[in-house]
Coordinates of C-alpha atoms in Angstrom, one line a residue:
X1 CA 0.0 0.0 0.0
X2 CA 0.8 3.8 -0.5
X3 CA 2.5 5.1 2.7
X4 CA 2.8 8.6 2.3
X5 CA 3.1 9.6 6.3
X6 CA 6.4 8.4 6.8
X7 CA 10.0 8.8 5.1
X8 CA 11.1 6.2 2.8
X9 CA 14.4 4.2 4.3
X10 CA 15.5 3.6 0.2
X11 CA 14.7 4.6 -3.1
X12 CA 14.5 3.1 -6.6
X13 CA 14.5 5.0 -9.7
X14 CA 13.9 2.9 -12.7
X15 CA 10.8 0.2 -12.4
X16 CA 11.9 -1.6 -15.5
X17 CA 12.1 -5.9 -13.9
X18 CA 15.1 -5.2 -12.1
X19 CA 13.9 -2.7 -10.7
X20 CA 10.7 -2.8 -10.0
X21 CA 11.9 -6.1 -8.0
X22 CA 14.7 -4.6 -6.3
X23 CA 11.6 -2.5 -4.8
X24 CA 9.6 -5.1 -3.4
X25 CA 12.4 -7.3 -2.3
X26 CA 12.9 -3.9 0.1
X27 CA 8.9 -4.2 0.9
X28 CA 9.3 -7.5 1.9
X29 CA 12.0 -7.1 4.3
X30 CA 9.8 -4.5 6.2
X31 CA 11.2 -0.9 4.7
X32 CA 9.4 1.9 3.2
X33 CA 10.2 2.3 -0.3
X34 CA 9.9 5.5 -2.8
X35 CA 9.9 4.3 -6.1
X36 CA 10.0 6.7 -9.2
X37 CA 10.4 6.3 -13.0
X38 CA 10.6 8.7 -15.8
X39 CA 7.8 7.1 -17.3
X40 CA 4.9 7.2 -14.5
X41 CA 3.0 3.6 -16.4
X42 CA 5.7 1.7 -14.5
X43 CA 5.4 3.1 -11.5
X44 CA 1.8 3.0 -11.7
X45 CA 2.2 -0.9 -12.6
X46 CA 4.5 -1.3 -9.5
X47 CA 1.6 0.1 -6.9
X48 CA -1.7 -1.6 -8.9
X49 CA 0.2 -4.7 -9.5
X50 CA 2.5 -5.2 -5.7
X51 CA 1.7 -2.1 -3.8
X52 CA 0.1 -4.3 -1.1
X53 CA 3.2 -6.1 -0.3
X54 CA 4.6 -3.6 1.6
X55 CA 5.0 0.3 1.9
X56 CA 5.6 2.0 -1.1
X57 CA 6.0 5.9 -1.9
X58 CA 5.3 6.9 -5.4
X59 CA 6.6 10.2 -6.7
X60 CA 5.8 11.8 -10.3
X61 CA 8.9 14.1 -10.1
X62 CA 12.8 13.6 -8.8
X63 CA 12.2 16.0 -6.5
X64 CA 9.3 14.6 -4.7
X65 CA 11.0 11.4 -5.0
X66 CA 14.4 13.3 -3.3
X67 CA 11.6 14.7 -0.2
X68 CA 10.5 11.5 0.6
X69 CA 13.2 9.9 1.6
X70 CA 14.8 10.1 5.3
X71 CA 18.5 11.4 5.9
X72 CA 20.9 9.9 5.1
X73 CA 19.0 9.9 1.5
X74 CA 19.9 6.5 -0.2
X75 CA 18.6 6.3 -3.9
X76 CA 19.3 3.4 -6.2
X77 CA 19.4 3.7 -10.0
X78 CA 18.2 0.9 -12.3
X79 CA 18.6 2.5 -15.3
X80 CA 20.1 1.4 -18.5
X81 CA 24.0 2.2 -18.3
X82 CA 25.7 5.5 -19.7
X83 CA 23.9 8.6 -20.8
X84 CA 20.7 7.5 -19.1
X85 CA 22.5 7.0 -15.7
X86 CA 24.7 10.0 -16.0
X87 CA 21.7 11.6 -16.8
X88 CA 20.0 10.6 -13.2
X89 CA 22.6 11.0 -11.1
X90 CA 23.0 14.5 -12.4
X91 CA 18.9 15.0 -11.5
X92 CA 19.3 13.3 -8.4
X93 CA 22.7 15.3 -7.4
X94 CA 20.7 18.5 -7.7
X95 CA 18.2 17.6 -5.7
X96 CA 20.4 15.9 -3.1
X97 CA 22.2 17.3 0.2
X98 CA 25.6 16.7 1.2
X99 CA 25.8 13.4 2.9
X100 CA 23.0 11.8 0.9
X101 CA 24.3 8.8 -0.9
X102 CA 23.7 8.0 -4.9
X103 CA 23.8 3.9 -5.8
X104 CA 24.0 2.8 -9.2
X105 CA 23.2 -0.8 -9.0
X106 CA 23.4 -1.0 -13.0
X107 CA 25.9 -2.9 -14.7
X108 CA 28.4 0.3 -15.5
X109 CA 32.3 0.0 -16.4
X110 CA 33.8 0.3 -13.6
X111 CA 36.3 3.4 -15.1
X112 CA 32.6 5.2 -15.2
X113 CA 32.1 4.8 -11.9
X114 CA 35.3 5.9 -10.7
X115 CA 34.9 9.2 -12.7
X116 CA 31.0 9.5 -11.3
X117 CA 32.5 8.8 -8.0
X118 CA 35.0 11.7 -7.9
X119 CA 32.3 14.0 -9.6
X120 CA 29.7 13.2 -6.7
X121 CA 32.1 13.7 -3.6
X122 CA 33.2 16.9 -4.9
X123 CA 29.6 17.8 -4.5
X124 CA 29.2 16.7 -1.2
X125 CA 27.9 13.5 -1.9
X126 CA 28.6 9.7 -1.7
X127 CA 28.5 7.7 -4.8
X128 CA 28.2 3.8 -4.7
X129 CA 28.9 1.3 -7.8
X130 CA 27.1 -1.8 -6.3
X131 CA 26.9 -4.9 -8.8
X132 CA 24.3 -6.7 -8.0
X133 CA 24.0 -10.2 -9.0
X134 CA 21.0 -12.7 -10.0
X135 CA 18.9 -11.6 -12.4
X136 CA 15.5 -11.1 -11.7
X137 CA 14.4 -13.5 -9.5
X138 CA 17.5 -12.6 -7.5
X139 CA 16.2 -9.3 -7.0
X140 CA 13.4 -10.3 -6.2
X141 CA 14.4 -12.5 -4.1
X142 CA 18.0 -12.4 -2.6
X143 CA 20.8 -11.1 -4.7
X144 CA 24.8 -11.4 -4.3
X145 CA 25.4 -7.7 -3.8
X146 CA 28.9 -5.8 -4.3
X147 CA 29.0 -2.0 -3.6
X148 CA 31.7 -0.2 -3.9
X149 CA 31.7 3.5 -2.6
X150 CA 33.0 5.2 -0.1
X151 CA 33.6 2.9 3.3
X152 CA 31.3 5.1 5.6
X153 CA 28.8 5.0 3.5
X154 CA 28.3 1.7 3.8
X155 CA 27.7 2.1 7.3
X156 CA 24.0 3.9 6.6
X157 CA 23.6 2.0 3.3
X158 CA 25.0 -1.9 4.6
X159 CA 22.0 -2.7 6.9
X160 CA 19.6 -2.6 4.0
X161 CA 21.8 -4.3 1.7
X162 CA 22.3 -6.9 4.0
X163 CA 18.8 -7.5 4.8
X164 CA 17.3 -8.1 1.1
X165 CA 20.6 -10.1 0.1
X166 CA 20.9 -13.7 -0.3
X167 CA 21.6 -15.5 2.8
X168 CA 24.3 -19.0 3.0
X169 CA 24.5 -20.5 6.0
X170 CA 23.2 -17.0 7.9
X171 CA 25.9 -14.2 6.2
X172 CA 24.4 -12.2 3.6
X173 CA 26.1 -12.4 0.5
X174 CA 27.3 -8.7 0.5
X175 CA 30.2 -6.6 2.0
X176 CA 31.7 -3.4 1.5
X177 CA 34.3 -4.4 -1.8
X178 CA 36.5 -1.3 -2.0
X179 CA 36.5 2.4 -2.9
X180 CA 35.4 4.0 -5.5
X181 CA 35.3 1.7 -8.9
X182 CA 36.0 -1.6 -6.8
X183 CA 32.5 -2.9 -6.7
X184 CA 31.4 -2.6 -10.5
X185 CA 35.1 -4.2 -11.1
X186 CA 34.5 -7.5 -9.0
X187 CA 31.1 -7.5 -10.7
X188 CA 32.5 -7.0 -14.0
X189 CA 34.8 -9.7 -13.5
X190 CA 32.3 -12.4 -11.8
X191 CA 30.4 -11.8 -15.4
X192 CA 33.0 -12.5 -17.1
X193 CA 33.6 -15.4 -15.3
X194 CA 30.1 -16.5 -15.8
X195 CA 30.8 -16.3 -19.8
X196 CA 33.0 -18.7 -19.5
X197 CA 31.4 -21.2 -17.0
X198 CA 28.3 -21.0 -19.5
X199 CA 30.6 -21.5 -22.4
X200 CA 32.4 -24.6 -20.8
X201 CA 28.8 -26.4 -20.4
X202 CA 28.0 -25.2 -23.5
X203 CA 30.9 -27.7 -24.7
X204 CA 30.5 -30.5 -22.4
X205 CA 26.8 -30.7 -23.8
X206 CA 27.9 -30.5 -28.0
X207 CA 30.4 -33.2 -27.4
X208 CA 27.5 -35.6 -24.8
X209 CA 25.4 -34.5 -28.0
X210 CA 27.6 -34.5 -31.0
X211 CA 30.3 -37.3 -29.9
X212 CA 28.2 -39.7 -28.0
X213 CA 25.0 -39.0 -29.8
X214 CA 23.0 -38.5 -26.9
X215 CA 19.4 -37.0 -27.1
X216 CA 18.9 -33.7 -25.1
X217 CA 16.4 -35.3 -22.5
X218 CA 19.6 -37.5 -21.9
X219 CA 21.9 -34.8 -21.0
X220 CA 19.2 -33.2 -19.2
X221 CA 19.4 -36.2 -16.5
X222 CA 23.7 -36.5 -16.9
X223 CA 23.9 -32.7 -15.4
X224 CA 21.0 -33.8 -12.9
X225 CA 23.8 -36.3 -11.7
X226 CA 26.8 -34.1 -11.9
X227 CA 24.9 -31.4 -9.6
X228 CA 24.8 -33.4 -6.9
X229 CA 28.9 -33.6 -7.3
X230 CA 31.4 -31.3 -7.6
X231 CA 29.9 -29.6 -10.2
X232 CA 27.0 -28.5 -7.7
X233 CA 26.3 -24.9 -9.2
X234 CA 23.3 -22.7 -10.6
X235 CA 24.6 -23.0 -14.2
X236 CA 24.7 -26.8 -14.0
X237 CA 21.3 -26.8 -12.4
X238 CA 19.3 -24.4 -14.8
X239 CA 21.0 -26.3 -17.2
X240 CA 19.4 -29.5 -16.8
X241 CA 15.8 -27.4 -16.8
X242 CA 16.6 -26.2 -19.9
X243 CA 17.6 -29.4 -21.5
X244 CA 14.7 -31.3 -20.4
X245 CA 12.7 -28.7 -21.9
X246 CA 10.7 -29.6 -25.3
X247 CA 8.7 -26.9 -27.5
X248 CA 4.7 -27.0 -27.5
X249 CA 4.6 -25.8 -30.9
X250 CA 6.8 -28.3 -32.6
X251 CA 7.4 -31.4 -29.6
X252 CA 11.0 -31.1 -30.6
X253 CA 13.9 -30.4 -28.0
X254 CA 13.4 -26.6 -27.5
X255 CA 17.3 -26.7 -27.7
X256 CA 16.8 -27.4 -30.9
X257 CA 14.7 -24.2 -32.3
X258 CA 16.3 -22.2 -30.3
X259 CA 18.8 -20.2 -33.3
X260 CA 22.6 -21.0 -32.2
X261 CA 23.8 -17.1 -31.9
X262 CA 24.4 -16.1 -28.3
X263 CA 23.8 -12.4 -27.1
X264 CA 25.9 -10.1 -24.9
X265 CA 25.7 -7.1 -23.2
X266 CA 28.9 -6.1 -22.9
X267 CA 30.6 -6.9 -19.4
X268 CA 32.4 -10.0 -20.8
X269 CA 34.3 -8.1 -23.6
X270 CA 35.1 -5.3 -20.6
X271 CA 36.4 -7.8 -18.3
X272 CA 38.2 -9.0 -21.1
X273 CA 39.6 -5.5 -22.1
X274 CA 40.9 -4.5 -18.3
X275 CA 43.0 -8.2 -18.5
X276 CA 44.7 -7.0 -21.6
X277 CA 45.5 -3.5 -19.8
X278 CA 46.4 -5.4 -16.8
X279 CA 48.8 -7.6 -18.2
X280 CA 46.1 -10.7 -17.0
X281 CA 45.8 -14.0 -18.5
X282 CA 42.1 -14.4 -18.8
X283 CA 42.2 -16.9 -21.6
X284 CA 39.0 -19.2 -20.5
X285 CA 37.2 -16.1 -20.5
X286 CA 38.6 -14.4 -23.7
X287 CA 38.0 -17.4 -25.8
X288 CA 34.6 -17.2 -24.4
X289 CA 33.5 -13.9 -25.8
X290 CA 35.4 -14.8 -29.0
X291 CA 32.9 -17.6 -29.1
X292 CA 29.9 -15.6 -28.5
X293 CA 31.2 -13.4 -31.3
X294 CA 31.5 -16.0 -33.5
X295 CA 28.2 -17.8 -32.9
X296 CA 26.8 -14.1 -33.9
X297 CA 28.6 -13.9 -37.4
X298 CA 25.8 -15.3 -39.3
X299 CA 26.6 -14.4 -43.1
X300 CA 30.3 -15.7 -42.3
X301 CA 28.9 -18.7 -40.5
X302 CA 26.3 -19.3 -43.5
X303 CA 29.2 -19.0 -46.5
X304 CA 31.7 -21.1 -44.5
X305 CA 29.3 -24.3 -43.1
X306 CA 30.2 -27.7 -45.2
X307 CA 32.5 -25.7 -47.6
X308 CA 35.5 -25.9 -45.7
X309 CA 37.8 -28.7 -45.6
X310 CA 37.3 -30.7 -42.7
X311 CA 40.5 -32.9 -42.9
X312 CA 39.9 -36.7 -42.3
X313 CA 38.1 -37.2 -39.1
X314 CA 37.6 -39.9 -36.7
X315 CA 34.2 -41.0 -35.3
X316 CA 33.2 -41.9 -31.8
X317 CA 33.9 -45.2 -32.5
X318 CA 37.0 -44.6 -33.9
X319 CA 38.3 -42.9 -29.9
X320 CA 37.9 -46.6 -28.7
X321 CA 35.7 -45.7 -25.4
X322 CA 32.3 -46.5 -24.1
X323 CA 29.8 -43.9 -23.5
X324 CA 30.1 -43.7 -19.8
X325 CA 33.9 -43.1 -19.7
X326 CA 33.0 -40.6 -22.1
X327 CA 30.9 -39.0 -19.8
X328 CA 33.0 -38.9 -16.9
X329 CA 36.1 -37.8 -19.2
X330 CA 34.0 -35.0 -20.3
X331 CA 32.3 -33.9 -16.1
X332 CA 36.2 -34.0 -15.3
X333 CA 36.9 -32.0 -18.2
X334 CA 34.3 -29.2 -17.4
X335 CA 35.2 -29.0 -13.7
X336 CA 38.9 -28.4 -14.9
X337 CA 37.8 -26.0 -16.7
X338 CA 35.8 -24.2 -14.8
X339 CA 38.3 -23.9 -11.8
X340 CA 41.2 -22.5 -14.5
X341 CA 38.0 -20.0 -15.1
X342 CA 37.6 -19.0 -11.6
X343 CA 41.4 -19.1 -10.7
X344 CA 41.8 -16.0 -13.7
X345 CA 38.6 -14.2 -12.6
X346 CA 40.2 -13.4 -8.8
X347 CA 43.8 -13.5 -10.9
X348 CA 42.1 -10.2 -12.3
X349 CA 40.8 -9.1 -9.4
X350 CA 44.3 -9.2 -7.5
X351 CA 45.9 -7.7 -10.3
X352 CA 43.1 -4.5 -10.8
X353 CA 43.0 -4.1 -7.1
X354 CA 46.5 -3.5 -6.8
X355 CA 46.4 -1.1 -9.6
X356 CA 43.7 1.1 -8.1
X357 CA 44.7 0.5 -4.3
X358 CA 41.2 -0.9 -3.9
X359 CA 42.3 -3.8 -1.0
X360 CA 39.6 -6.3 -2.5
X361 CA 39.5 -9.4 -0.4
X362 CA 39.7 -12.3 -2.5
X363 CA 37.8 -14.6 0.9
X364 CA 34.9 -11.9 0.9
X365 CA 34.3 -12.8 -2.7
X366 CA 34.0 -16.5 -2.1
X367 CA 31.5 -15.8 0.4
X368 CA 28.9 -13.6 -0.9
X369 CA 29.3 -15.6 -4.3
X370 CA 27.9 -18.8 -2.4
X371 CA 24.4 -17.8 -3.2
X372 CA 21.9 -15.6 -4.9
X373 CA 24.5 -14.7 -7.8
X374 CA 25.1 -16.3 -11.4
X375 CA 28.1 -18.1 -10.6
X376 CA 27.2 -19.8 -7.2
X377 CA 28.7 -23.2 -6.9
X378 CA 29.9 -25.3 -4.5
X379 CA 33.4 -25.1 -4.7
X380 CA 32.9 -22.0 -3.6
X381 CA 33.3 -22.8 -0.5
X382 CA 36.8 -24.6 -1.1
X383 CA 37.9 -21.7 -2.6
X384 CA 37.3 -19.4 0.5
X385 CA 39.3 -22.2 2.4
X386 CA 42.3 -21.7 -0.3
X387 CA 42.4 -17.5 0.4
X388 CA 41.6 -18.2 4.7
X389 CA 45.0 -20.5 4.6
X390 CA 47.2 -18.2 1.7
X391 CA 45.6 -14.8 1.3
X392 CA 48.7 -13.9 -1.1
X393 CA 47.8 -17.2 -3.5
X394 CA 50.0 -16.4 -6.5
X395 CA 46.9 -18.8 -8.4
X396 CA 44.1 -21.1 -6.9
X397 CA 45.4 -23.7 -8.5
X398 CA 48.5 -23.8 -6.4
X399 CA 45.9 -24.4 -3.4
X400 CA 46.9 -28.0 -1.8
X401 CA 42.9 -29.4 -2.6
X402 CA 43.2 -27.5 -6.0
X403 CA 46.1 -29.2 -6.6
X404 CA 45.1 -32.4 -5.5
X405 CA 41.8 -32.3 -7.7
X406 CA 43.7 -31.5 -11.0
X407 CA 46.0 -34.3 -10.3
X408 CA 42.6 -36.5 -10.4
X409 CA 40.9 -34.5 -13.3
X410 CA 43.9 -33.5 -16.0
X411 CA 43.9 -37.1 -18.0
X412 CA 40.5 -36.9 -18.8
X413 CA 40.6 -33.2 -19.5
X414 CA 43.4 -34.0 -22.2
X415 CA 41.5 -37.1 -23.9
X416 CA 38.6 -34.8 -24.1
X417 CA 40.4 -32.2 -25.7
X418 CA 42.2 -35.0 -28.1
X419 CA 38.4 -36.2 -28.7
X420 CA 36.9 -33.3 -29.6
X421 CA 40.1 -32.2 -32.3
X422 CA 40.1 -35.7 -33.6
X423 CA 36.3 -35.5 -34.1
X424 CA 35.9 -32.0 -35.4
X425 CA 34.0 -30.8 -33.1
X426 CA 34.9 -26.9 -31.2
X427 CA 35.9 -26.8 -27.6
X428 CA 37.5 -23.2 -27.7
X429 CA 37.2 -22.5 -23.8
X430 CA 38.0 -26.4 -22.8
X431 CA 41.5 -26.1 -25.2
X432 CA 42.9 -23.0 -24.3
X433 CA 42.0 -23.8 -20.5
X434 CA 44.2 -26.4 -20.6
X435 CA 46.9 -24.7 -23.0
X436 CA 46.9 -22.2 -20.2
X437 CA 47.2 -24.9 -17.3
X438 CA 49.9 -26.5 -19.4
X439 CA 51.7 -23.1 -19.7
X440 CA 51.5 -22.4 -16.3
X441 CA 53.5 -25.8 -15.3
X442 CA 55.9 -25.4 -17.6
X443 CA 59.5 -24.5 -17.1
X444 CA 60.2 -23.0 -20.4
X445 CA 57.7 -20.9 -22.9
X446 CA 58.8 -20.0 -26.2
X447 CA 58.5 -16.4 -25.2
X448 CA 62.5 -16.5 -25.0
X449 CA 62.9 -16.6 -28.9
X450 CA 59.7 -14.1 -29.1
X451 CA 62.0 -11.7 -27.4
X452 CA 65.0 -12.7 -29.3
X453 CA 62.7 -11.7 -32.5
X454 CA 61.6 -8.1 -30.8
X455 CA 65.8 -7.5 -30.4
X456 CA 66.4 -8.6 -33.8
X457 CA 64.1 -6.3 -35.7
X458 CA 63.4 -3.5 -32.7
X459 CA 66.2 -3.3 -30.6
X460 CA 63.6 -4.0 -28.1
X461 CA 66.3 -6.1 -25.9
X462 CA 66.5 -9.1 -23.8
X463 CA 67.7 -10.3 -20.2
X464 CA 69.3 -13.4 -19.6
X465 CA 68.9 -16.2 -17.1
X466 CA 72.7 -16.0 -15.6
X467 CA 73.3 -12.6 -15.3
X468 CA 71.3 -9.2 -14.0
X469 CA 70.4 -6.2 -16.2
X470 CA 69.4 -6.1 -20.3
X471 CA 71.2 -7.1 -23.2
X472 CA 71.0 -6.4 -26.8
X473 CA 72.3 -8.0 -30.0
X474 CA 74.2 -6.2 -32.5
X475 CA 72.4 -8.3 -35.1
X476 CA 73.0 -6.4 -38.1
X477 CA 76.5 -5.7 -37.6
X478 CA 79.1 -8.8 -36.0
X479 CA 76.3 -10.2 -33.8
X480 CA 78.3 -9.7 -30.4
X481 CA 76.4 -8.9 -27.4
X482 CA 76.5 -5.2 -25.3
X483 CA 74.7 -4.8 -22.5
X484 CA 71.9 -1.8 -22.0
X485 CA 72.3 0.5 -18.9

């Protein structure tokens, strides 16, 4: 019901899904919400449709939404990210009085938010970038929630937070990430994460599908199985429901009229982007968007299937397994590469915290990703025990139970990759996963003769293993050696 008598605790502007049930997950929990939209159908839909769940003030104007909230004023925007958000915080800014606090609990680049951030305080103002996590039911109801901001203004914003946020094992999965940009970072990166964890089943179920020829409904009970394993996770979960699903209209697998061409929004190719400027190997993740990309590129797609040569390929037969090895191969595979997936993501994090003297926890991240967000699995859990006993972890996988579960899962993950090449069939993110693990092991990497090209033609020089400081090649001239001061 309308509750005009009394101050709103929060605010929403922008009633779009998100939104709208950000707003009554507030209700639920007992707080008095305004709500405010620059189009007043969707407020008007919130109230007709759930104003009786809880206490809601609607306002027609930013100002009246502005009045009707209690100090410290704590507004929300779910708005679609750039102009439109710059555009609201600018409204709300005017409005505002020094102390009131500005959340943006959009998915924004996280360089945005550190400039909105610095704009905002000079005006007396505290500015959050919160990610929130779960789409809509996990607005609705309990979402993984990262704000960023200012620390004390998490100490008049955190108690709301905390009470609409998913809850494991009693701890809300929120906390205070960092200043400024820190927030929409760490959510940037667990989206990009998520790219690749979806990509990586996407794989395990083309080669179940295309390699052992089994039927969607099939698969559907296979991930049923492996969720109640290691592999326990929302991704793994959802996917079985989707599997399982068939189309009314046609009684074929809806998997199968559903066009092959995956969409994105844009985080995944940012979280991809700050690696590159970080100097981070997120190559799970990379290949990832690549293969969204690809799956996109219809007219090249359309001249190119059947016409190029496919080389002589084997058949399932031809790999000299049964079925069910196949199977396990292929679970081992995907939980190998999911954990290299993971192990980049807070590689990234490390490595963009540092660079903005942010102090991001990697052990707070484990926690509030144990529920209500995209990416919450079970291993979670392990991974929090990794950070508590080595908070300086140069990788996850060097973690003692990490360690001891690639041991038990990196034969099968290489007979899957074998399978898949020898077959023809893609497994971009399951590949360069283990390139990458391999990489990591080794003890040499051909980078030495990459630099030895860069001195030839660039002068670019070169260090060597037995002695300190940097050395270049007179190469066009009697080839001896001179070192560089």
């Amino acid at each position: 019901m309308s509750n005009e008598q009394n101050l709103a605790q929060i605010g929403v502007v922008g009633l779009a899904v998100m939104g709208s049930n950000l707003a009554r997950n507030f209700a639920h929990k007992g707080h008095t919400v305004a709500v405010y939209n620059r189009s007043t159908s969707k407020t008007d839909a919130l109230i007709e449709g759930h104003g009786s769940e809880g206490n809601f003030i609607p306002s027609t104007t930013i100002d009246d939404f502005v009045r009707s909230l209690e100090r410290p004023r704590r507004a929300i925007i779910m708005v679609q990210a750039g102009k439109a958000t710059d555009a609201v915080i600018n409204q709300l800014a005017d409005a505002m009085e020094p102390g009131d606090i500005i959340i943006d609990g959009g998915n924004a680049l996280y360089t945005d938010t550190i400039r909105r951030e610095k704009e905002i305080a000079a005006r007396g103002l505290h500015f959050v970038g919160a990610g929130i996590s779960g789409g809509e039911e996990g607005a609705l109801h309990g979402p993984a929630i990262m704000p960023g901001g200012p620390a004390e203004s998490y100490e008049a914003l955190g108690p709301l937070l905390e009470s609409i946020a998913a809850k494991v094992d009693g701890t809300p999965c929120v906390t205070h990430i960092g200043p400024d940009g820190a927030g929409h970072f760490v959510k940037m990166v667990h989206n990009g994460i998520e790219y690749a964890d979806m990509q990586v089943i996407g794989e395990a179920y083309h080669l179940l599908r295309y390699a052992a020829g089994m039927e969607p409904a099939e698969i559907a009970d296979v991930f049923r199985e492996w969720n109640s394993g290691d592999l326990d996770s929302y991704l793994v979960d959802i996917t079985a429901e989707v599997l399982s699903q068939t189309d009314a209209e046609t009684g074929r697998p809806l998997v199968d009229v559903i066009v092959d061409a995956a969409g994105q929004k844009g985080t995944g190719r940012w979280t991809v982007k700050a690696a590159l400027d970080l100097g981070i190997a997120t190559t799970g993740i990379g290949e990832a968007v690549f293969a969204r990309a690809l799956s996109g590129a219809s007219t090249q797609r359309a001249a190119t299937a059947g016409s190029l040569p496919s080389g002589s390929l084997d058949t399932f037969e031809d790999l000299g397994t049964d079925r069910e090895t196949f199977i396990e191969d292929v679970r081992r595979a995907l939980y190998a590469s999911k954990l290299v997936a993971y192990s980049q993501g807070f590689d990234e994090i490390k490595a963009g915290s540092a660079e903005h003297e942010w102090n991001v926890d990697p052990r707070d991240l484990a926690t509030i990703w144990r529920g209500g967000c995209i990416i919450r699995a079970q291993f979670l859990n392990r991974i929090r025990e990794a950070y508590d006993a080595n908070p300086e972890l140069e990788s996850l996988l060097l973690d003692p139970y990490f360690k001891g579960e690639m041991e038990d899962l990196v034969d099968s993950w290489r007979r899957v990759v074998v399978a898949a090449t020898r077959l023809g069939l893609p497994v971009p993110v399951f590949a360069s996963s283990l390139s990458y693990y391999d990489a990591l092991r080794a003890e040499r990497l051909p980078a030495a003769l990459i630099q030895g090209q860069r001195d030839f033609f660039g002068a670019h020089t070169y260090q060597r293993v037995d002695k300190e400081g940097r050395f270049h090649t007179l190469w066009s001239a009697d080839r001896s050696e001179i070192a560089i001061s």
